[in-house]
Short mmCIF file of N, CA and C in Angstrom, two decimals:
data_model
loop_
_atom_site.label_atom_id
_atom_site.label_comp_id
_atom_site.label_asym_id
_atom_site.label_seq_id
_atom_site.Cartn_x
_atom_site.Cartn_y
_atom_site.Cartn_z
N MET A 24 -1.87 10.61 6.83
CA MET A 24 -0.18 10.77 7.04
C MET A 24 0.53 11.48 6.79
N LYS A 25 1.65 12.53 7.09
CA LYS A 25 1.91 12.79 6.42
C LYS A 25 3.43 12.59 5.93
N ASP A 26 4.24 12.34 4.60
CA ASP A 26 5.75 11.27 4.09
C ASP A 26 6.39 12.22 3.41
N ILE A 27 7.43 11.64 2.95
CA ILE A 27 8.29 12.04 1.70
C ILE A 27 7.56 11.71 0.84
N LEU A 28 7.02 12.64 -0.52
CA LEU A 28 6.60 12.19 -1.46
C LEU A 28 7.50 11.08 -2.85
N PHE A 29 6.92 9.93 -3.60
CA PHE A 29 7.53 9.76 -4.12
C PHE A 29 6.57 9.95 -5.74
N ASN A 30 7.19 10.60 -6.83
CA ASN A 30 7.07 10.59 -8.20
C ASN A 30 6.34 9.53 -8.92
N LYS A 31 5.24 10.11 -9.83
CA LYS A 31 5.15 8.94 -10.63
C LYS A 31 6.10 7.76 -11.39
N ASP A 32 7.49 8.16 -10.81
CA ASP A 32 8.41 7.34 -11.48
C ASP A 32 9.00 6.14 -9.73
N ILE A 33 7.75 6.48 -8.67
CA ILE A 33 9.01 6.10 -7.51
C ILE A 33 9.72 6.30 -7.60
N ASP A 34 10.32 7.56 -7.64
CA ASP A 34 11.20 8.54 -7.70
C ASP A 34 11.37 9.05 -6.40
N LEU A 35 12.04 9.80 -5.48
CA LEU A 35 11.89 11.00 -4.60
C LEU A 35 11.41 11.82 -5.54
N ASP A 36 10.07 12.38 -4.95
CA ASP A 36 10.14 13.96 -5.42
C ASP A 36 10.47 14.60 -5.33
N ILE A 37 10.91 15.73 -5.92
CA ILE A 37 12.31 17.11 -5.66
C ILE A 37 11.44 17.91 -5.96
N ALA A 38 11.25 19.02 -5.40
CA ALA A 38 10.49 20.28 -6.07
C ALA A 38 11.53 21.76 -5.53
N ASN A 39 12.09 22.56 -6.23
CA ASN A 39 12.99 23.04 -5.72
C ASN A 39 13.87 23.25 -5.35
N GLY A 40 14.70 21.75 -5.22
CA GLY A 40 16.39 21.13 -4.38
C GLY A 40 14.97 20.90 -3.28
N ASP A 41 14.28 20.57 -3.40
CA ASP A 41 13.69 20.07 -1.55
C ASP A 41 12.56 18.92 -1.85
N LEU A 42 13.05 17.88 -0.48
CA LEU A 42 11.55 17.35 -0.64
C LEU A 42 10.88 17.40 -1.19
N VAL A 43 9.66 16.85 -1.56
CA VAL A 43 8.67 17.44 -1.76
C VAL A 43 7.70 15.94 -0.18
N ALA A 44 7.01 17.30 0.40
CA ALA A 44 6.03 15.98 1.41
C ALA A 44 4.59 16.76 1.21
N GLY A 45 3.94 15.74 1.31
CA GLY A 45 2.33 15.77 1.84
C GLY A 45 1.39 14.89 2.39
N PHE A 46 0.54 14.75 2.24
CA PHE A 46 0.00 13.13 2.84
C PHE A 46 0.10 12.55 2.07
N SER A 47 0.88 10.82 2.71
CA SER A 47 1.31 9.40 1.90
C SER A 47 0.13 8.24 2.46
N THR A 48 -0.97 8.57 2.74
CA THR A 48 -1.42 6.97 2.85
C THR A 48 -1.52 5.93 1.53
N LEU A 49 -2.12 6.57 -0.06
CA LEU A 49 -2.01 5.98 -0.90
C LEU A 49 -0.93 5.37 -0.89
N GLN A 50 -0.02 6.82 -1.17
CA GLN A 50 1.44 6.01 -0.99
C GLN A 50 1.96 4.80 -0.27
N HIS A 51 1.72 4.79 0.83
CA HIS A 51 2.20 3.28 1.36
C HIS A 51 1.59 2.17 1.32
N GLN A 52 0.06 2.99 0.73
CA GLN A 52 -0.94 1.18 0.39
C GLN A 52 0.16 0.93 -1.33
N GLU A 53 -0.13 1.90 -1.84
CA GLU A 53 0.75 1.57 -3.41
C GLU A 53 1.35 0.45 -2.83
N MET A 54 2.73 1.37 -1.86
CA MET A 54 3.77 0.35 -2.19
C MET A 54 3.40 -0.91 -1.34
N LEU A 55 2.56 -0.96 -0.51
CA LEU A 55 2.72 -2.27 0.31
C LEU A 55 2.05 -3.61 -0.83
N LEU A 56 1.59 -3.30 -1.60
CA LEU A 56 0.70 -3.57 -2.54
C LEU A 56 1.81 -4.05 -3.86
N ILE A 57 1.97 -3.54 -4.23
CA ILE A 57 3.08 -4.26 -5.31
C ILE A 57 4.07 -4.66 -5.29
N ASN A 58 5.12 -4.13 -3.48
CA ASN A 58 5.81 -4.86 -3.47
C ASN A 58 5.52 -6.74 -2.52
N ASN A 59 6.66 -7.18 -2.83
CA ASN A 59 6.96 -8.56 -2.70
C ASN A 59 7.33 -8.45 -1.00
N LYS A 60 6.98 -9.02 -0.29
CA LYS A 60 8.08 -10.14 1.17
C LYS A 60 9.26 -10.00 0.18
N GLY A 61 10.45 -8.69 1.75
CA GLY A 61 11.90 -8.84 1.29
C GLY A 61 12.45 -7.60 0.86
N SER A 62 11.40 -7.44 -0.05
CA SER A 62 11.30 -6.28 -0.83
C SER A 62 12.24 -5.40 0.14
N PHE A 63 11.94 -5.04 1.09
CA PHE A 63 12.28 -4.12 2.20
C PHE A 63 13.47 -5.02 3.01
N LYS A 64 14.69 -4.12 2.54
CA LYS A 64 15.97 -5.38 4.04
C LYS A 64 15.24 -5.44 5.22
N GLU A 65 14.85 -3.93 5.66
CA GLU A 65 14.69 -4.59 7.03
C GLU A 65 13.58 -4.72 8.02
N PHE A 66 12.68 -4.56 6.53
CA PHE A 66 11.00 -5.82 7.38
C PHE A 66 10.21 -6.32 6.58
N PRO A 67 12.04 -7.46 6.13
CA PRO A 67 11.37 -8.03 5.34
C PRO A 67 10.03 -9.36 5.76
N THR A 68 9.16 -9.32 6.20
CA THR A 68 8.25 -9.94 6.09
C THR A 68 6.54 -8.50 5.69
N ILE A 69 7.11 -7.76 5.37
CA ILE A 69 6.15 -6.38 4.81
C ILE A 69 6.52 -6.81 3.22
N GLY A 70 5.07 -7.25 2.67
CA GLY A 70 5.09 -6.39 1.33
C GLY A 70 3.51 -7.72 1.17
N ILE A 71 2.92 -7.28 0.25
CA ILE A 71 1.71 -8.14 -0.58
C ILE A 71 2.03 -9.20 -0.83
N ASP A 72 3.18 -8.03 -2.57
CA ASP A 72 2.87 -8.72 -4.18
C ASP A 72 1.59 -8.87 -4.36
N ALA A 73 0.56 -7.98 -4.58
CA ALA A 73 -0.84 -8.35 -4.57
C ALA A 73 -1.37 -9.29 -6.41
N PHE A 74 -0.33 -8.50 -7.87
CA PHE A 74 0.43 -8.99 -9.02
C PHE A 74 0.45 -10.23 -9.07
N GLY A 75 0.46 -10.95 -8.03
CA GLY A 75 0.50 -12.79 -7.38
C GLY A 75 -0.45 -12.89 -7.06
N TYR A 76 -1.25 -12.24 -6.68
CA TYR A 76 -2.15 -13.04 -6.24
C TYR A 76 -3.79 -13.52 -6.66
N LEU A 77 -3.79 -12.13 -8.02
CA LEU A 77 -4.59 -11.38 -8.92
C LEU A 77 -4.27 -12.50 -10.20
N GLN A 78 -2.78 -13.30 -10.70
CA GLN A 78 -2.51 -13.62 -11.46
C GLN A 78 -3.14 -15.54 -11.10
N ASP A 79 -2.94 -15.82 -9.09
CA ASP A 79 -3.50 -16.93 -8.78
C ASP A 79 -5.26 -17.26 -9.09
N ASN A 80 -5.80 -16.46 -9.04
CA ASN A 80 -6.83 -16.27 -9.40
C ASN A 80 -7.94 -16.37 -7.66
N ASN A 81 -6.41 -15.49 -6.37
CA ASN A 81 -6.47 -16.00 -5.14
C ASN A 81 -7.26 -14.21 -4.02
N ILE A 82 -8.14 -14.19 -4.77
CA ILE A 82 -8.65 -12.80 -3.70
C ILE A 82 -9.25 -12.45 -3.37
N GLY A 83 -9.66 -13.71 -2.29
CA GLY A 83 -9.59 -13.62 -0.83
C GLY A 83 -8.72 -13.84 -0.05
N ASP A 84 -7.67 -15.42 -1.35
CA ASP A 84 -5.93 -14.62 -0.26
C ASP A 84 -5.81 -13.34 0.19
N LEU A 85 -6.04 -12.26 -1.42
CA LEU A 85 -5.27 -10.97 -1.58
C LEU A 85 -6.05 -9.97 -0.65
N LEU A 86 -6.85 -10.63 -0.62
CA LEU A 86 -8.10 -9.00 0.64
C LEU A 86 -8.21 -9.35 1.71
N ARG A 87 -7.31 -11.08 3.09
CA ARG A 87 -7.20 -11.36 4.24
C ARG A 87 -5.67 -10.52 4.51
N GLU A 88 -4.93 -10.87 3.48
CA GLU A 88 -3.60 -10.74 3.71
C GLU A 88 -3.24 -8.50 3.41
N LEU A 89 -4.25 -8.01 2.33
CA LEU A 89 -4.35 -6.52 2.10
C LEU A 89 -4.21 -6.07 3.91
N GLN A 90 -5.69 -6.83 4.57
CA GLN A 90 -5.86 -6.26 5.90
C GLN A 90 -5.23 -6.09 7.17
N MET A 91 -4.64 -7.91 7.18
CA MET A 91 -3.03 -8.17 8.02
C MET A 91 -1.94 -7.05 7.35
N GLN A 92 -1.95 -6.61 6.49
CA GLN A 92 -0.75 -5.84 6.34
C GLN A 92 -0.79 -4.64 6.43
N PHE A 93 -1.74 -3.70 6.28
CA PHE A 93 -2.56 -2.15 6.87
C PHE A 93 -2.54 -1.79 7.70
N VAL A 94 -3.03 -3.47 9.00
CA VAL A 94 -3.73 -3.63 10.48
C VAL A 94 -1.61 -3.56 10.51
N GLY A 95 -0.59 -4.44 10.29
CA GLY A 95 0.19 -4.15 10.90
C GLY A 95 1.30 -3.09 10.86
N ASP A 96 0.77 -2.43 9.28
CA ASP A 96 1.96 -1.10 9.29
C ASP A 96 0.71 -0.13 9.91
N GLY A 97 -0.20 -0.59 11.11
CA GLY A 97 -0.89 0.88 11.97
C GLY A 97 -1.71 1.97 10.98
N MET A 98 -2.98 0.78 9.75
CA MET A 98 -3.88 1.75 9.62
C MET A 98 -5.39 0.92 10.14
N GLN A 99 -5.97 1.76 9.84
CA GLN A 99 -7.84 1.08 10.91
C GLN A 99 -8.26 0.91 9.50
N VAL A 100 -8.61 -0.63 9.56
CA VAL A 100 -8.89 -1.26 7.93
C VAL A 100 -10.55 -0.67 8.22
N LYS A 101 -11.33 0.67 7.49
CA LYS A 101 -12.85 0.11 7.27
C LYS A 101 -13.46 -1.17 6.83
N SER A 102 -13.05 -0.73 5.15
CA SER A 102 -13.55 -1.85 4.31
C SER A 102 -12.23 -2.04 3.56
N VAL A 103 -12.78 -3.32 2.55
CA VAL A 103 -11.33 -3.98 1.68
C VAL A 103 -12.49 -4.25 0.76
N ASP A 104 -12.36 -4.26 -0.82
CA ASP A 104 -13.41 -5.72 -1.17
C ASP A 104 -12.73 -5.17 -3.68
N ILE A 105 -13.72 -6.49 -3.74
CA ILE A 105 -13.49 -6.39 -5.13
C ILE A 105 -14.49 -5.80 -5.74
N ASN A 106 -15.11 -4.67 -6.37
CA ASN A 106 -16.32 -3.79 -7.05
C ASN A 106 -16.01 -5.42 -8.32
N ASP A 107 -17.68 -5.82 -8.42
CA ASP A 107 -18.24 -6.15 -10.23
C ASP A 107 -16.86 -5.99 -11.41
N LYS A 108 -17.11 -4.86 -11.41
CA LYS A 108 -15.54 -4.20 -12.42
C LYS A 108 -14.08 -4.83 -12.11
N GLY A 109 -13.89 -5.42 -11.33
CA GLY A 109 -12.41 -5.40 -10.91
C GLY A 109 -11.63 -4.81 -9.49
N GLU A 110 -12.55 -4.23 -9.64
CA GLU A 110 -11.54 -2.34 -8.91
C GLU A 110 -11.31 -2.68 -7.51
N LEU A 111 -10.23 -2.82 -7.35
CA LEU A 111 -10.05 -2.79 -5.36
C LEU A 111 -10.67 -1.42 -5.24
N ASN A 112 -11.38 -1.21 -3.52
CA ASN A 112 -11.87 -0.56 -3.15
C ASN A 112 -10.68 -0.53 -1.86
N ILE A 113 -10.46 0.71 -1.41
CA ILE A 113 -9.51 0.63 0.10
C ILE A 113 -10.55 1.66 0.53
N ASP A 114 -11.25 1.61 1.97
CA ASP A 114 -11.59 2.62 3.29
C ASP A 114 -10.21 2.38 4.43
N ALA A 115 -9.26 3.17 4.59
CA ALA A 115 -8.28 2.51 5.35
C ALA A 115 -7.45 3.96 5.80
N VAL A 116 -7.11 3.89 6.68
CA VAL A 116 -6.37 5.25 7.10
C VAL A 116 -5.29 5.54 8.06
N TYR A 117 -4.76 5.88 8.53
CA TYR A 117 -3.53 5.17 9.24
C TYR A 117 -4.10 6.49 11.02
N GLY A 118 -4.07 5.76 12.28
CA GLY A 118 -4.63 5.81 13.21
C GLY A 118 -4.33 7.41 13.08
N ASN A 119 -4.04 8.29 13.12
CA ASN A 119 -3.65 9.78 13.05
C ASN A 119 -4.10 10.77 12.26
N SER A 120 -4.55 9.91 11.34
CA SER A 120 -4.88 10.64 10.42
C SER A 120 -6.66 11.56 9.98
#
């Protein structure tokens, strides 16, 4: 999916006075993962709060919530898991990607 991109500080990415656009699937996934429900006032049920799940050691619940949120956002989720090193692996793309 193409969209307006954020920089590393999660602020609008601007180059030569213009907004930067590009492939944004990973950016959308990151925004869903780090934000809580209610963070997006127009869509209060969106957000996963992955850090909260990890602090509670609810990995299974995190993976289920991630799947539901990504599908709800229009992604086709092929797989999500956490490997032996604790790394989150996501294979999900938007339907038109």
